Coordinates of C-alpha atoms and ligand atoms in Angstrom, one line a residue:
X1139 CA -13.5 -22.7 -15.7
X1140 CA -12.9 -20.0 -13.4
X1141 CA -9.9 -20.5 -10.5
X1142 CA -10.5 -22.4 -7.4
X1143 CA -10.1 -18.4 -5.0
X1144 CA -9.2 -20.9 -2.0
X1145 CA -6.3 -22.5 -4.3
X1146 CA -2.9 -20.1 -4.1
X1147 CA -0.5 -20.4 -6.6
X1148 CA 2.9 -22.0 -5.9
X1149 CA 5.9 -19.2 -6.2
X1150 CA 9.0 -19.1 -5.2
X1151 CA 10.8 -16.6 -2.9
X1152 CA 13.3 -14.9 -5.3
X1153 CA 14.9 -12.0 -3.5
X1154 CA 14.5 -10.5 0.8
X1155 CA 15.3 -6.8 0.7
X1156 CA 15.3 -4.8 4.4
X1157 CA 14.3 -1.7 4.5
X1158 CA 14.4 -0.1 7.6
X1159 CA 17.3 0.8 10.2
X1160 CA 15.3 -1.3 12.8
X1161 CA 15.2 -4.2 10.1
X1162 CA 11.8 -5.5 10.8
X1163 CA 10.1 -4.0 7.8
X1164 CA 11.5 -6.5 4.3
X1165 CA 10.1 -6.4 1.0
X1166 CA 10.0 -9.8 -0.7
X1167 CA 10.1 -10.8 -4.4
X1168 CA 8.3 -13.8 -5.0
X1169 CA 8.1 -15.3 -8.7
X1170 CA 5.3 -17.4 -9.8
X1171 CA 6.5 -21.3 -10.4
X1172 CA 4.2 -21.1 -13.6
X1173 CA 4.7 -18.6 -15.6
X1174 CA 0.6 -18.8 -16.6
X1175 CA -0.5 -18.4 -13.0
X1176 CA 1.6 -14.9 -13.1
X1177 CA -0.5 -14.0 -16.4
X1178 CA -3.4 -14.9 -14.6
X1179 CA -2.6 -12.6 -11.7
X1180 CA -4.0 -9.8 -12.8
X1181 CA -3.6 -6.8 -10.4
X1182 CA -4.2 -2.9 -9.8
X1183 CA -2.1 -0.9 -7.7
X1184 CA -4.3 -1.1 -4.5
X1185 CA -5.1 -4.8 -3.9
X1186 CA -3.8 -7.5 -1.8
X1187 CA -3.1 -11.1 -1.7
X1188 CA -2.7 -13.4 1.1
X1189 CA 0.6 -14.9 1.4
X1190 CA 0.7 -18.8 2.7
X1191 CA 3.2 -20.9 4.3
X1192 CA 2.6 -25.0 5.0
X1193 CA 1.8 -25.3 8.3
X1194 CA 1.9 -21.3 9.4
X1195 CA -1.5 -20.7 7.5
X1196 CA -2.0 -17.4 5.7
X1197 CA -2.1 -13.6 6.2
X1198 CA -3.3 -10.9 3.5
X1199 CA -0.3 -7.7 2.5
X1200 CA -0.9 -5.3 -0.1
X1201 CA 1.3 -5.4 -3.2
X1202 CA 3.6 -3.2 -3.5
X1203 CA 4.8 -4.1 -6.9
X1204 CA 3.7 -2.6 -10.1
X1205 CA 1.7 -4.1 -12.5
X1206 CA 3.8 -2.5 -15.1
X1207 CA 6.8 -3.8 -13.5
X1208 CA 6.1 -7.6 -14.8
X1209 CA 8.5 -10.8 -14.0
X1210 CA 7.6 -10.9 -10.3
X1211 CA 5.2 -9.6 -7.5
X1212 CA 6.2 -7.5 -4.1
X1213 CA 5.4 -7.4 -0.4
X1214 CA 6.8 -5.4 1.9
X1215 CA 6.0 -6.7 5.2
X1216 CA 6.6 -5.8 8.7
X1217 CA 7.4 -8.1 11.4
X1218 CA 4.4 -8.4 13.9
X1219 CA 3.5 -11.8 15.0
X1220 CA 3.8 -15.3 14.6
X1221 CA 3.3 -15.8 10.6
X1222 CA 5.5 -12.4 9.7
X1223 CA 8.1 -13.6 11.7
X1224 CA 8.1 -16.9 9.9
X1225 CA 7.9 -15.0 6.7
X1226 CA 11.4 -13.0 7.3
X1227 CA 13.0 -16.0 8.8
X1228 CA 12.6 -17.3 5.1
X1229 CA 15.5 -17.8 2.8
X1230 CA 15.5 -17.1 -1.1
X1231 CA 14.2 -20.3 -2.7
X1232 CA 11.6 -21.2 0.0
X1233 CA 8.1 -22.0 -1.4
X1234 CA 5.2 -20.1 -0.3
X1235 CA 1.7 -19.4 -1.6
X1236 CA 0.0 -16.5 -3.2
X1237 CA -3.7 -16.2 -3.0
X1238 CA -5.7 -13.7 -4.7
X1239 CA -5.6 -10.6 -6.2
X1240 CA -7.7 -9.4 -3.5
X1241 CA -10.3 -6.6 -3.1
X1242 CA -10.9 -3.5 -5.2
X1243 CA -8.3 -0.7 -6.1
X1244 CA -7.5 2.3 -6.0
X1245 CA -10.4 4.3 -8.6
X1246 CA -8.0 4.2 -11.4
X1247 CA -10.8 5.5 -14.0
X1248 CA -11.7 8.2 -11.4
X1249 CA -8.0 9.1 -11.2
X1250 CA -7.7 9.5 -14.9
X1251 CA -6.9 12.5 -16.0
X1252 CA -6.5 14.0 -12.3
X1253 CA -3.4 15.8 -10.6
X1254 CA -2.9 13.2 -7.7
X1255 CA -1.9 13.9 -3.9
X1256 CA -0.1 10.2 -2.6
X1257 CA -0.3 10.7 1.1
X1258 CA 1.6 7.7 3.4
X1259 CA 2.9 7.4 6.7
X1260 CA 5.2 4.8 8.2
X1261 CA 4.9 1.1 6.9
X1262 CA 1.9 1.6 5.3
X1263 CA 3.4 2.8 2.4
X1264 CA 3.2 -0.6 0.5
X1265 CA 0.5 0.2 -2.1
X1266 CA 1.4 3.6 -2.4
X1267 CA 4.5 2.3 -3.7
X1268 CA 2.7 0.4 -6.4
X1269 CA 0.5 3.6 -7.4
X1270 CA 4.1 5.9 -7.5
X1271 CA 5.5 3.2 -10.1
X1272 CA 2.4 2.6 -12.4
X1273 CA 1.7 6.5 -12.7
X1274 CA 5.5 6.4 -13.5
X1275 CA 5.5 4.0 -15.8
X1276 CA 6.1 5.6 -19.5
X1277 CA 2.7 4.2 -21.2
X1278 CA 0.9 5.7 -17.6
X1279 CA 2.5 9.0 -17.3
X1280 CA 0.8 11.2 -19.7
X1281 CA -2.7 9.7 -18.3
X1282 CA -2.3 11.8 -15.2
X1283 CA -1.6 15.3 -14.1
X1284 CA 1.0 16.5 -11.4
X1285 CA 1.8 14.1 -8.8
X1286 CA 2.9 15.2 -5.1
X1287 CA 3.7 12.4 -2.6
X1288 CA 4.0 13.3 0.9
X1289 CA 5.7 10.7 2.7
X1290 CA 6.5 10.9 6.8
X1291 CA 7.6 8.2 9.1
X1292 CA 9.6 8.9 12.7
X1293 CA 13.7 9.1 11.8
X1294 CA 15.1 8.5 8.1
X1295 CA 16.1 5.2 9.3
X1296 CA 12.5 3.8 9.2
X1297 CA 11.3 5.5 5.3
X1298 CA 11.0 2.3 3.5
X1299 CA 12.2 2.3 -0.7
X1300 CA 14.6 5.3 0.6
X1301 CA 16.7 4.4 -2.9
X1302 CA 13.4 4.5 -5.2
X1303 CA 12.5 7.5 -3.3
X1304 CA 16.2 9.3 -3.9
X1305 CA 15.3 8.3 -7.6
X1306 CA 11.9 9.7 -8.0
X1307 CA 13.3 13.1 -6.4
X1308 CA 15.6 13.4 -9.4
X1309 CA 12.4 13.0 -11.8
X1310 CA 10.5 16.4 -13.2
X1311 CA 7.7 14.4 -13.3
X1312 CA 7.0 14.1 -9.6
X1313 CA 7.2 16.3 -7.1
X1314 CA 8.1 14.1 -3.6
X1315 CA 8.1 15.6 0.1
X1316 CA 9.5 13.3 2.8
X1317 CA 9.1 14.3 6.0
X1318 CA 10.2 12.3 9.7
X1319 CA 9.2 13.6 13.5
X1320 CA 13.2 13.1 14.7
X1321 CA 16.0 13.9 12.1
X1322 CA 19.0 13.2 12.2
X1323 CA 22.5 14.9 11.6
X1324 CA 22.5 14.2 7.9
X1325 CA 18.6 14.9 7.0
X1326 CA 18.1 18.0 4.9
X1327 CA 14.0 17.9 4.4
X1328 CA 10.6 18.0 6.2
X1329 CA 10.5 18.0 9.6
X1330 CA 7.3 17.1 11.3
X1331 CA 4.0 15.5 10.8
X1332 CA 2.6 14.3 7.5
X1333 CA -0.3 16.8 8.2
X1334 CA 1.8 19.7 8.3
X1335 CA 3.6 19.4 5.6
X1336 CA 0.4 19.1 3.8
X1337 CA -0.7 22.1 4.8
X1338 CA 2.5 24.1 4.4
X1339 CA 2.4 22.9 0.4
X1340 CA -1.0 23.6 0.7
X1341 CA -1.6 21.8 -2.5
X1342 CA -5.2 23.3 -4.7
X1343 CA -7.8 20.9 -4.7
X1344 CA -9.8 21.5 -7.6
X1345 CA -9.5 18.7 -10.3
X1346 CA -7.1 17.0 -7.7
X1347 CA -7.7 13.3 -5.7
X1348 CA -6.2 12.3 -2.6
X1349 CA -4.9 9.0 -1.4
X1350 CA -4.0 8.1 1.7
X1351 CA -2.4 5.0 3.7
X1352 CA -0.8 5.2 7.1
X1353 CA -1.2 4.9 10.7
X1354 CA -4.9 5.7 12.2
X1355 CA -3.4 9.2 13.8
X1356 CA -1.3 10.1 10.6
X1357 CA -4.8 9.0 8.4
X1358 CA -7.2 11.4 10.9
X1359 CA -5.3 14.8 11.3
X1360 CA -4.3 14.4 7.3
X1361 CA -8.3 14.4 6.5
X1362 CA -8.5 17.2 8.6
X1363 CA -5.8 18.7 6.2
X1364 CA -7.7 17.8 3.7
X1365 CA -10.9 19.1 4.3
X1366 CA -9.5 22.5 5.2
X1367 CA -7.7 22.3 1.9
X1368 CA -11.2 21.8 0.2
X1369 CA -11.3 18.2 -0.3
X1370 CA -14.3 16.8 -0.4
X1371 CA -15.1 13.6 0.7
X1372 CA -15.8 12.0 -2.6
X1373 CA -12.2 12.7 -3.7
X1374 CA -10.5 10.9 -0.6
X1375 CA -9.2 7.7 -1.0
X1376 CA -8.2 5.5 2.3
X1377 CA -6.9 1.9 2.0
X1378 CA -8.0 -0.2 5.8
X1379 CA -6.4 -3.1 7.1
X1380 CA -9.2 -5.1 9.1
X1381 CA -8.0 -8.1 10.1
X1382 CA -9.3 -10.7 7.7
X1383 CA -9.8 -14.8 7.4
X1384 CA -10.7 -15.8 3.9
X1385 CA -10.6 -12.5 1.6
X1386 CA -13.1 -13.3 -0.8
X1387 CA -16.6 -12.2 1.2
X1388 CA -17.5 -16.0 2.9
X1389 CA -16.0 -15.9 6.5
X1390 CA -18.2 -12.3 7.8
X1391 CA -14.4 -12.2 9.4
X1392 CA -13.7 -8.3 8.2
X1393 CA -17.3 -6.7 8.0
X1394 CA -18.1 -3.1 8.9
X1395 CA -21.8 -2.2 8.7
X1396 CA -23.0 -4.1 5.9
X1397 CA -19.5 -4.1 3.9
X1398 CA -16.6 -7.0 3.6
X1399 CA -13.8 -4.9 3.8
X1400 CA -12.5 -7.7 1.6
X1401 CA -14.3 -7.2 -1.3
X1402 CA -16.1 -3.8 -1.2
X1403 CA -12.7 -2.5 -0.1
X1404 CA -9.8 -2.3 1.5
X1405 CA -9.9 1.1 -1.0
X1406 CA -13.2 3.2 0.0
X1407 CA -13.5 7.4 -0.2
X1408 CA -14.2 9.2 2.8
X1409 CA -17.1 9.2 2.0
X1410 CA -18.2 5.6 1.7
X1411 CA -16.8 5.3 4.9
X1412 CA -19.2 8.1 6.9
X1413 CA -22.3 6.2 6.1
X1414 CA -20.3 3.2 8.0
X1415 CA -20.7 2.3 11.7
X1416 CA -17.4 3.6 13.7
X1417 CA -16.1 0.1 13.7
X1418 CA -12.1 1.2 12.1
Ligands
FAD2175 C1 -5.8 -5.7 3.3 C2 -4.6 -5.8 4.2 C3 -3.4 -5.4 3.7 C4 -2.3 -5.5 4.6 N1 -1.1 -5.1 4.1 C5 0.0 -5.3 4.8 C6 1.3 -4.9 4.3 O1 1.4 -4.6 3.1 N2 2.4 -5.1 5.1 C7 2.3 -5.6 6.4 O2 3.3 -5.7 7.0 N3 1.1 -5.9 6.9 C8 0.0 -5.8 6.2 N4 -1.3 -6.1 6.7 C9 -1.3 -6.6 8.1 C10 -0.9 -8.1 8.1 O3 -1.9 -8.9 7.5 C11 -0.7 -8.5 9.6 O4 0.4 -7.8 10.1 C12 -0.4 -10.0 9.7 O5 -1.6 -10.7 9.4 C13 0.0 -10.3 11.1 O6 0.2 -11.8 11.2 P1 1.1 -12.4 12.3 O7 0.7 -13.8 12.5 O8 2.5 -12.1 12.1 O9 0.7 -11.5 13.6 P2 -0.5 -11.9 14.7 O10 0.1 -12.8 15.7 O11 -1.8 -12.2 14.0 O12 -0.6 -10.4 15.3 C14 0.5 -9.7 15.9 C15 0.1 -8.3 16.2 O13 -0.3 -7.6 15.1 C16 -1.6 -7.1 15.2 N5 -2.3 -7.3 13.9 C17 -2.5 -8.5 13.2 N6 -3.1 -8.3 12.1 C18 -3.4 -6.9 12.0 C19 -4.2 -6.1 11.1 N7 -4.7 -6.6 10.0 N8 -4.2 -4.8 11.4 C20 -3.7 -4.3 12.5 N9 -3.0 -5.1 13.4 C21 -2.9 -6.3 13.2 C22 -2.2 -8.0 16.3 O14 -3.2 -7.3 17.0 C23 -1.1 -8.3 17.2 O15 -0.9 -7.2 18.1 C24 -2.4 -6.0 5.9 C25 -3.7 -6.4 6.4 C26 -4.8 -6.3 5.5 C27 -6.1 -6.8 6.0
FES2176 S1 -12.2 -11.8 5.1 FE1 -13.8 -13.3 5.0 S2 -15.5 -12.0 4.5 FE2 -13.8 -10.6 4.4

């Protein structure tokens, strides 16, 4: 019989990792209480879940783990409001919720075979991070061609998985530009706007697929990037964050046009998203 999608599975908060100087971006490890609810969760890099609390209610992140990397699940989560301010309040040990996996992800049989551009800005880095590790991951790697991640956010202090980003700079198998608007005294790379640097590595297009996830002025100058790079439209990947109720297309809470950005997305190509009103 197929899962009550209202019913979240009970987990356990394992691990709270900060990542940013300002210290209101964490990424949390939660472990499923049964280990058959984790083999039931299965995920793509690209989906989300909503997270619950008793008495707080629920709010949906993106998962930032892995599916390769098995034994747990990831959130990285930035303090906003009432509910993420509850959730970094929480000790390891606390019981929360987990419902879902939500939404579609990123075109993984589309991206087969392809050299991939992993474009992020800022916090929004979350499933980005998941995409990075399962192209890593040694059973993925040979499925793919190059990879070049451009990664930006304001000052070094506020680049989230700075020591998984370190590590993948070490790798031949991954080319990764990070890139922040202030430096300072110790920062030896990019300077200046995700865009830019784009268009400085000027990367070819042909047999090549873009994703990208960041803030709405990053996402807009980057497609412009894009385009002049000879992107098309069809090979454009954004991720959106409308806010949401239920996650599984009943509530009409995230619609644009006639999509539930629940479950026709959060993942749609450019252009998917020009024959929608101007509603994100
Ligand atoms: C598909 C999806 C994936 C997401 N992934 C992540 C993630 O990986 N990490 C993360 O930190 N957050 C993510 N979010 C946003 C997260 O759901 C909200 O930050 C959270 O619901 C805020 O709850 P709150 O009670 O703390 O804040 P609220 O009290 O509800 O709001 C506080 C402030 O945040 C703004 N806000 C709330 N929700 C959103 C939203 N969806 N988009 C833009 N602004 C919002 C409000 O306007 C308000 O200014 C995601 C949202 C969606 C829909
Ligand atoms: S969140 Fe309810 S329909 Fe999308």
């Amino acid at each position: 019989m197929a899962r009550n999608p209202y019913l979240p599975y009970p987990a356990r908060l394992e691990e709270t990792i900060v990542e940013n100087d300002a210290k209101d971006i964490k990424t949390f490890r939660l472990v499923f209480d049964d280990p058959a609810g984790a083999a039931e969760f299965q995920y793509l890099p690209g989906q989300f879940a909503e997270l619950s609390l008793p008495g707080m209610g629920e709010a949906p992140f993106g998962i930032a783990s892995s599916p390769t990397e098995t034994g747990s699940l990831l959130f990285s989560v930035k303090r906003t409001g009432l509910f993420t301010a509850e959730l970094h309040s929480l000790e390891p040990g606390t019981r929360l919720g987990i419902r879902g996996p939500m939404g579609k992800p990123f075109p993984w049989d589309r991206m087969a075979g392809k050299n991939l551009l992993i474009i992020g800005g800022g916090f929004a880095f979350t499933t980005l991070r998941s995409a990075v590790q399962y192209v890593l991951a040694p059973a993925n790697r040979s499925g793919f061609g190059s990879v070049l991640v451009v990664y930006g956010a304001r000052t070094p202090g506020e680049l989230m998985y700075r020591g998984e980003l370190a590590q993948w700079q070490t790798r031949d198998d991954i080319s990764v530009h990070l890139t922040v608007d202030k430096p300072d005294e110790g920062w030896t790379q990019h300077v200046g706007v995700v865009p830019s640097v784009l268009k400085a590595l000027a990367p070819r297009a042909d047999n090549a697929l873009a994703i990208v996830c960041g803030p709405p002025v990053m996402i807009r100058f980057t497609l412009l990037s894009l385009a002049q790079l000879g992107f098309p439209d069809s090979r454009v990947i954004l991720s959106l964050e409308m806010r949401m109720k239920c996650g599984i297309g009943k509530c009409g809470r995230c619609n644009i046009g006639n999509k539930f950005v629940c479950t026709d997305g959060p993942v749609f190509t450019r252009e998917e998203l020009k024959t929608l009103p101007v509603e994100f």
